[in-house]
Steps between C-alpha positions, in 0.01 A plus 500: 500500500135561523249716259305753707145555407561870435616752238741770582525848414809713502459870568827678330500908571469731163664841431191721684604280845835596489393876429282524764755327780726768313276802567449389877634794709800398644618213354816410476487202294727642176632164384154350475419368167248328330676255412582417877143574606363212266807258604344354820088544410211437658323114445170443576329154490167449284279309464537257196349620217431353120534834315764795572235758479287326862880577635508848368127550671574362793767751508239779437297387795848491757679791318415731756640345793749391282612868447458582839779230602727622252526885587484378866792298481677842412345745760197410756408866533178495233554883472801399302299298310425553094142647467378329213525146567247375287459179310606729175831606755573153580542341140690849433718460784551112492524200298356192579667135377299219520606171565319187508731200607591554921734215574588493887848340536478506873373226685278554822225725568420858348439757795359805448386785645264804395673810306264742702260739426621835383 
């Protein structure tokens, strides 16, 4: 195993996600729960950081394509979209778990590619 020079961040779904994938005309998603939307969560890698709180702003400065991945990974059509998906919205809508140790248990190469601009 191998420490990664990066923090992560886990992006878990609150209540006012699940209302508004709720409210989306025409879905048919009745067994959705919250509890199954933050099961399998969105990870981000960060840089390292010394204090929680540069984690939490470095947040602030990504949080809005950060939202934008989320509700996209629901519905692409933007018209579908919440309307208020401001910094305030985010931290409403999500929480955010820091973590500082990233241990990478495979060996070889990490490949990545970019997540796109939306």
């Amino acid at each position: 195993m191998y420490f990664v020079d990066r923090s992560v961040a886990v992006i878990k779904p609150k209540q006012p996600f699940l209302d508004w994938l709720n409210a989306v005309p025409g879905n048919d998603m009745v067994d959705l729960t919250l509890d199954s939307l933050r099961s399998d969560c969105t990870v981000i890698l960060l840089p390292e950081f010394n204090e929680p709180e540069e984690a939490v702003a470095h947040i602030d400065e990504q949080y809005e394509q950060l939202f934008k991945i989320e509700v996209a990974s629901w519905y692409d059509d933007e018209d579908l979209w919440p309307k208020d998906m401001s910094l305030k919205a985010f931290w409403e809508w999500f929480d955010v778990e820091i973590h500082s140790t990233v241990l990478d248990s495979v060996e070889g190469d990490i490949s990545n590619s970019p997540a796109g601009e939306l």
